[in-house]
Amino acid sequence: GDLILECEVELTTGSEIILELTKGTSRFQAKFGNGQVSLTRIGPLGPEFGNPTRPCKVNSGTYKLRFANVDYRLWVWVDGKLIDFGAEANYSPVEPATLHPDDVQTKEGYTQDDIDRPASIGARGPVASVRSIKLHRDIYYTRELGVGDHSSADIFYVQPGHYLCLGDNSA
């Protein structure tokens, strides 16, 4: 469910670009233009964080934009610089009880939109172009055991006074 969408955009004065990421039944948008960026949540829980807006340099010109939805928090970068939304960019996880009854979920809990439409880019205004689009997904690595392989874990010896660092996606 964690996604990062990045692209390069070229805008003229009065144009707006919208980057959108899907998670469950919610869509999260970052709207850029006229020197500001705002965050929006669309879905059954509505605008939980009240459309916070921050100044940024996006007006007319060429910019590298990045929009991320990671660990129930939205992140925005313009030309590699983080736009700080503070706690206003945090949101609550979607509980299955709040999902629409017609929304079909896979056994992993993802909706069809997570699979078919994880990200979108839209533009409004006189002229806008988008290029170099990249979508990064969070990957969860597991070890596939072969037939007859009954081992359940690897064993690592950690010397006293040393640490074994594992990421948050470790099986």
mmCIF file of C-alpha atoms in Angstrom:
data_model
loop_
_atom_site.group_PDB
_atom_site.id
_atom_site.type_symbol
_atom_site.label_atom_id
_atom_site.label_comp_id
_atom_site.label_asym_id
_atom_site.label_seq_id
_atom_site.Cartn_x
_atom_site.Cartn_y
_atom_site.Cartn_z
ATOM 1 C CA GLY A 1 0.000 0.000 0.000
ATOM 2 C CA ASP A 2 2.944 2.403 0.317
ATOM 3 C CA LEU A 3 3.545 4.288 -2.949
ATOM 4 C CA ILE A 4 5.727 7.091 -4.300
ATOM 5 C CA LEU A 5 4.806 8.859 -7.539
ATOM 6 C CA GLU A 6 7.332 11.133 -9.181
ATOM 7 C CA CYS A 7 7.457 13.012 -12.454
ATOM 8 C CA GLU A 8 8.778 16.086 -14.190
ATOM 9 C CA VAL A 9 6.185 18.703 -15.133
ATOM 10 C CA GLU A 10 6.249 21.820 -17.249
ATOM 11 C CA LEU A 11 3.542 24.366 -16.456
ATOM 12 C CA THR A 12 2.484 27.736 -17.762
ATOM 13 C CA THR A 13 0.961 30.440 -15.565
ATOM 14 C CA GLY A 14 -2.492 29.424 -14.372
ATOM 15 C CA SER A 15 -1.898 25.680 -14.821
ATOM 16 C CA GLU A 16 -2.333 23.130 -12.052
ATOM 17 C CA ILE A 17 -1.036 19.571 -11.755
ATOM 18 C CA ILE A 18 -2.613 16.917 -9.522
ATOM 19 C CA LEU A 19 -0.800 13.776 -8.370
ATOM 20 C CA GLU A 20 -3.062 11.085 -6.917
ATOM 21 C CA LEU A 21 -2.329 7.877 -4.981
ATOM 22 C CA THR A 22 -4.850 5.185 -4.037
ATOM 23 C CA LYS A 23 -4.905 3.245 -0.768
ATOM 24 C CA GLY A 24 -7.953 1.104 -0.025
ATOM 25 C CA THR A 25 -11.087 3.093 -0.786
ATOM 26 C CA SER A 26 -9.338 6.435 -0.358
ATOM 27 C CA ARG A 27 -7.584 8.558 -2.937
ATOM 28 C CA PHE A 28 -4.987 11.054 -1.775
ATOM 29 C CA GLN A 29 -4.171 14.079 -3.905
ATOM 30 C CA ALA A 30 -1.390 16.652 -3.975
ATOM 31 C CA LYS A 31 -2.441 19.698 -6.038
ATOM 32 C CA PHE A 32 0.358 21.952 -7.281
ATOM 33 C CA GLY A 33 0.030 25.391 -8.894
ATOM 34 C CA ASN A 34 0.002 29.148 -8.385
ATOM 35 C CA GLY A 35 2.847 28.909 -5.872
ATOM 36 C CA GLN A 36 1.233 26.436 -3.493
ATOM 37 C CA VAL A 37 0.554 22.745 -2.857
ATOM 38 C CA SER A 38 -2.466 21.303 -1.016
ATOM 39 C CA LEU A 39 -3.344 17.809 0.216
ATOM 40 C CA THR A 40 -6.775 16.208 -0.095
ATOM 41 C CA ARG A 41 -8.310 12.867 0.851
ATOM 42 C CA ILE A 42 -11.235 11.612 -1.221
ATOM 43 C CA GLY A 43 -13.241 8.589 -0.093
ATOM 44 C CA PRO A 44 -15.541 7.318 2.654
ATOM 45 C CA LEU A 45 -13.558 9.041 5.413
ATOM 46 C CA GLY A 46 -13.555 12.333 3.513
ATOM 47 C CA PRO A 47 -11.158 15.209 4.058
ATOM 48 C CA GLU A 48 -9.803 13.978 7.386
ATOM 49 C CA PHE A 49 -7.001 16.507 7.476
ATOM 50 C CA GLY A 50 -8.875 19.531 6.132
ATOM 51 C CA ASN A 51 -6.922 20.231 2.916
ATOM 52 C CA PRO A 52 -3.715 21.709 4.369
ATOM 53 C CA THR A 53 -1.911 24.073 1.998
ATOM 54 C CA ARG A 54 1.727 25.174 1.936
ATOM 55 C CA PRO A 55 3.633 27.628 -0.241
ATOM 56 C CA CYS A 56 5.970 26.148 -2.845
ATOM 57 C CA LYS A 57 7.721 27.455 -5.926
ATOM 58 C CA VAL A 58 5.473 25.649 -8.454
ATOM 59 C CA ASN A 59 3.998 28.304 -10.739
ATOM 60 C CA SER A 60 5.206 28.419 -14.320
ATOM 61 C CA GLY A 61 8.316 26.511 -15.363
ATOM 62 C CA THR A 62 9.718 22.983 -15.102
ATOM 63 C CA TYR A 63 9.712 21.084 -11.800
ATOM 64 C CA LYS A 64 10.465 17.617 -10.495
ATOM 65 C CA LEU A 65 7.574 16.565 -8.236
ATOM 66 C CA ARG A 66 7.336 13.646 -5.830
ATOM 67 C CA PHE A 67 4.256 12.590 -3.851
ATOM 68 C CA ALA A 68 4.390 9.714 -1.352
ATOM 69 C CA ASN A 69 1.904 7.849 0.828
ATOM 70 C CA VAL A 70 3.981 5.854 3.313
ATOM 71 C CA ASP A 71 3.016 4.537 6.758
ATOM 72 C CA TYR A 72 -0.241 6.579 6.943
ATOM 73 C CA ARG A 73 1.489 9.856 6.140
ATOM 74 C CA LEU A 74 1.632 11.963 2.983
ATOM 75 C CA TRP A 75 4.936 13.463 1.800
ATOM 76 C CA VAL A 76 5.601 16.054 -0.930
ATOM 77 C CA TRP A 77 8.856 17.165 -2.568
ATOM 78 C CA VAL A 78 9.488 19.858 -5.181
ATOM 79 C CA ASP A 79 12.867 19.662 -6.929
ATOM 80 C CA GLY A 80 14.184 17.415 -4.155
ATOM 81 C CA LYS A 81 13.095 19.748 -1.326
ATOM 82 C CA LEU A 82 10.600 18.381 1.213
ATOM 83 C CA ILE A 83 7.506 20.545 1.770
ATOM 84 C CA ASP A 84 6.781 20.176 5.493
ATOM 85 C CA PHE A 85 3.123 19.607 6.357
ATOM 86 C CA GLY A 86 3.917 18.488 9.904
ATOM 87 C CA ALA A 87 1.235 16.453 11.672
ATOM 88 C CA GLU A 88 -1.404 17.687 9.196
ATOM 89 C CA ALA A 89 -0.131 15.098 6.684
ATOM 90 C CA ASN A 90 -0.850 12.138 8.996
ATOM 91 C CA TYR A 91 -4.068 10.158 8.630
ATOM 92 C CA SER A 92 -5.806 7.236 10.289
ATOM 93 C CA PRO A 93 -5.754 3.773 8.705
ATOM 94 C CA VAL A 94 -8.952 2.654 6.978
ATOM 95 C CA GLU A 95 -10.722 0.072 9.080
ATOM 96 C CA PRO A 96 -12.488 -2.704 7.112
ATOM 97 C CA ALA A 97 -15.788 -1.821 8.825
ATOM 98 C CA THR A 98 -15.711 1.610 7.130
ATOM 99 C CA LEU A 99 -15.401 0.187 3.618
ATOM 100 C CA HIS A 100 -18.336 0.377 1.233
ATOM 101 C CA PRO A 101 -20.129 -3.011 1.029
ATOM 102 C CA ASP A 102 -19.858 -3.024 -2.797
ATOM 103 C CA ASP A 103 -16.070 -2.650 -2.703
ATOM 104 C CA VAL A 104 -14.556 -6.034 -3.496
ATOM 105 C CA GLN A 105 -11.302 -6.688 -1.677
ATOM 106 C CA THR A 106 -8.654 -9.276 -2.316
ATOM 107 C CA LYS A 107 -7.652 -11.668 0.450
ATOM 108 C CA GLU A 108 -4.743 -9.339 1.314
ATOM 109 C CA GLY A 109 -7.172 -6.468 2.026
ATOM 110 C CA TYR A 110 -6.392 -4.381 -1.055
ATOM 111 C CA THR A 111 -9.175 -3.020 -3.213
ATOM 112 C CA GLN A 112 -9.334 -3.418 -6.970
ATOM 113 C CA ASP A 113 -8.310 0.248 -7.304
ATOM 114 C CA ASP A 114 -5.066 -0.546 -5.430
ATOM 115 C CA ILE A 115 -4.291 -3.075 -8.148
ATOM 116 C CA ASP A 116 -5.726 -1.434 -11.294
ATOM 117 C CA ARG A 117 -5.384 2.312 -10.516
ATOM 118 C CA PRO A 118 -2.719 2.861 -7.852
ATOM 119 C CA ALA A 119 -1.774 6.310 -9.185
ATOM 120 C CA SER A 120 -3.066 9.058 -11.478
ATOM 121 C CA ILE A 121 -1.822 12.370 -12.825
ATOM 122 C CA GLY A 122 -4.121 15.147 -13.983
ATOM 123 C CA ALA A 123 -3.692 18.701 -15.210
ATOM 124 C CA ARG A 124 -5.863 21.812 -15.479
ATOM 125 C CA GLY A 125 -5.209 25.079 -17.192
ATOM 126 C CA PRO A 126 -3.683 26.491 -20.349
ATOM 127 C CA VAL A 127 -0.657 24.234 -20.923
ATOM 128 C CA ALA A 128 0.917 21.457 -18.890
ATOM 129 C CA SER A 129 3.166 18.571 -19.879
ATOM 130 C CA VAL A 130 4.294 15.580 -17.825
ATOM 131 C CA ARG A 131 7.272 13.297 -18.454
ATOM 132 C CA SER A 132 9.653 10.886 -16.702
ATOM 133 C CA ILE A 133 6.851 9.263 -14.684
ATOM 134 C CA LYS A 134 7.922 6.720 -12.053
ATOM 135 C CA LEU A 135 5.831 4.761 -9.562
ATOM 136 C CA HIS A 136 7.661 3.135 -6.655
ATOM 137 C CA ARG A 137 5.879 0.448 -4.647
ATOM 138 C CA ASP A 138 6.781 -0.902 -1.223
ATOM 139 C CA ILE A 139 7.926 -4.477 -1.618
ATOM 140 C CA TYR A 140 7.620 -7.080 1.109
ATOM 141 C CA TYR A 141 10.270 -9.765 0.723
ATOM 142 C CA THR A 142 9.689 -13.306 1.940
ATOM 143 C CA ARG A 143 11.647 -16.493 1.470
ATOM 144 C CA GLU A 144 9.960 -19.065 -0.724
ATOM 145 C CA LEU A 145 10.641 -22.572 0.541
ATOM 146 C CA GLY A 146 11.026 -25.329 -2.023
ATOM 147 C CA VAL A 147 9.323 -28.708 -1.903
ATOM 148 C CA GLY A 148 10.850 -30.774 0.880
ATOM 149 C CA ASP A 149 12.587 -27.705 2.394
ATOM 150 C CA HIS A 150 11.475 -27.748 6.011
ATOM 151 C CA SER A 151 13.822 -25.072 7.315
ATOM 152 C CA SER A 152 11.884 -22.309 9.002
ATOM 153 C CA ALA A 153 14.567 -19.735 9.766
ATOM 154 C CA ASP A 154 18.130 -18.702 9.142
ATOM 155 C CA ILE A 155 20.393 -18.566 12.171
ATOM 156 C CA PHE A 156 22.728 -15.625 12.628
ATOM 157 C CA TYR A 157 25.251 -15.309 15.432
ATOM 158 C CA VAL A 158 25.628 -11.727 16.632
ATOM 159 C CA GLN A 159 28.831 -10.999 18.519
ATOM 160 C CA PRO A 160 28.380 -9.524 22.022
ATOM 161 C CA GLY A 161 28.240 -5.743 21.857
ATOM 162 C CA HIS A 162 27.132 -5.795 18.198
ATOM 163 C CA TYR A 163 23.734 -5.382 16.532
ATOM 164 C CA LEU A 164 21.861 -7.089 13.718
ATOM 165 C CA CYS A 165 19.817 -4.458 11.888
ATOM 166 C CA LEU A 166 16.591 -5.514 10.197
ATOM 167 C CA GLY A 167 14.215 -3.353 8.180
ATOM 168 C CA ASP A 168 10.534 -2.980 8.991
ATOM 169 C CA ASN A 169 9.723 -5.366 6.095
ATOM 170 C CA SER A 170 11.680 -8.277 7.469
ATOM 171 C CA ALA A 171 9.764 -11.507 7.533
#
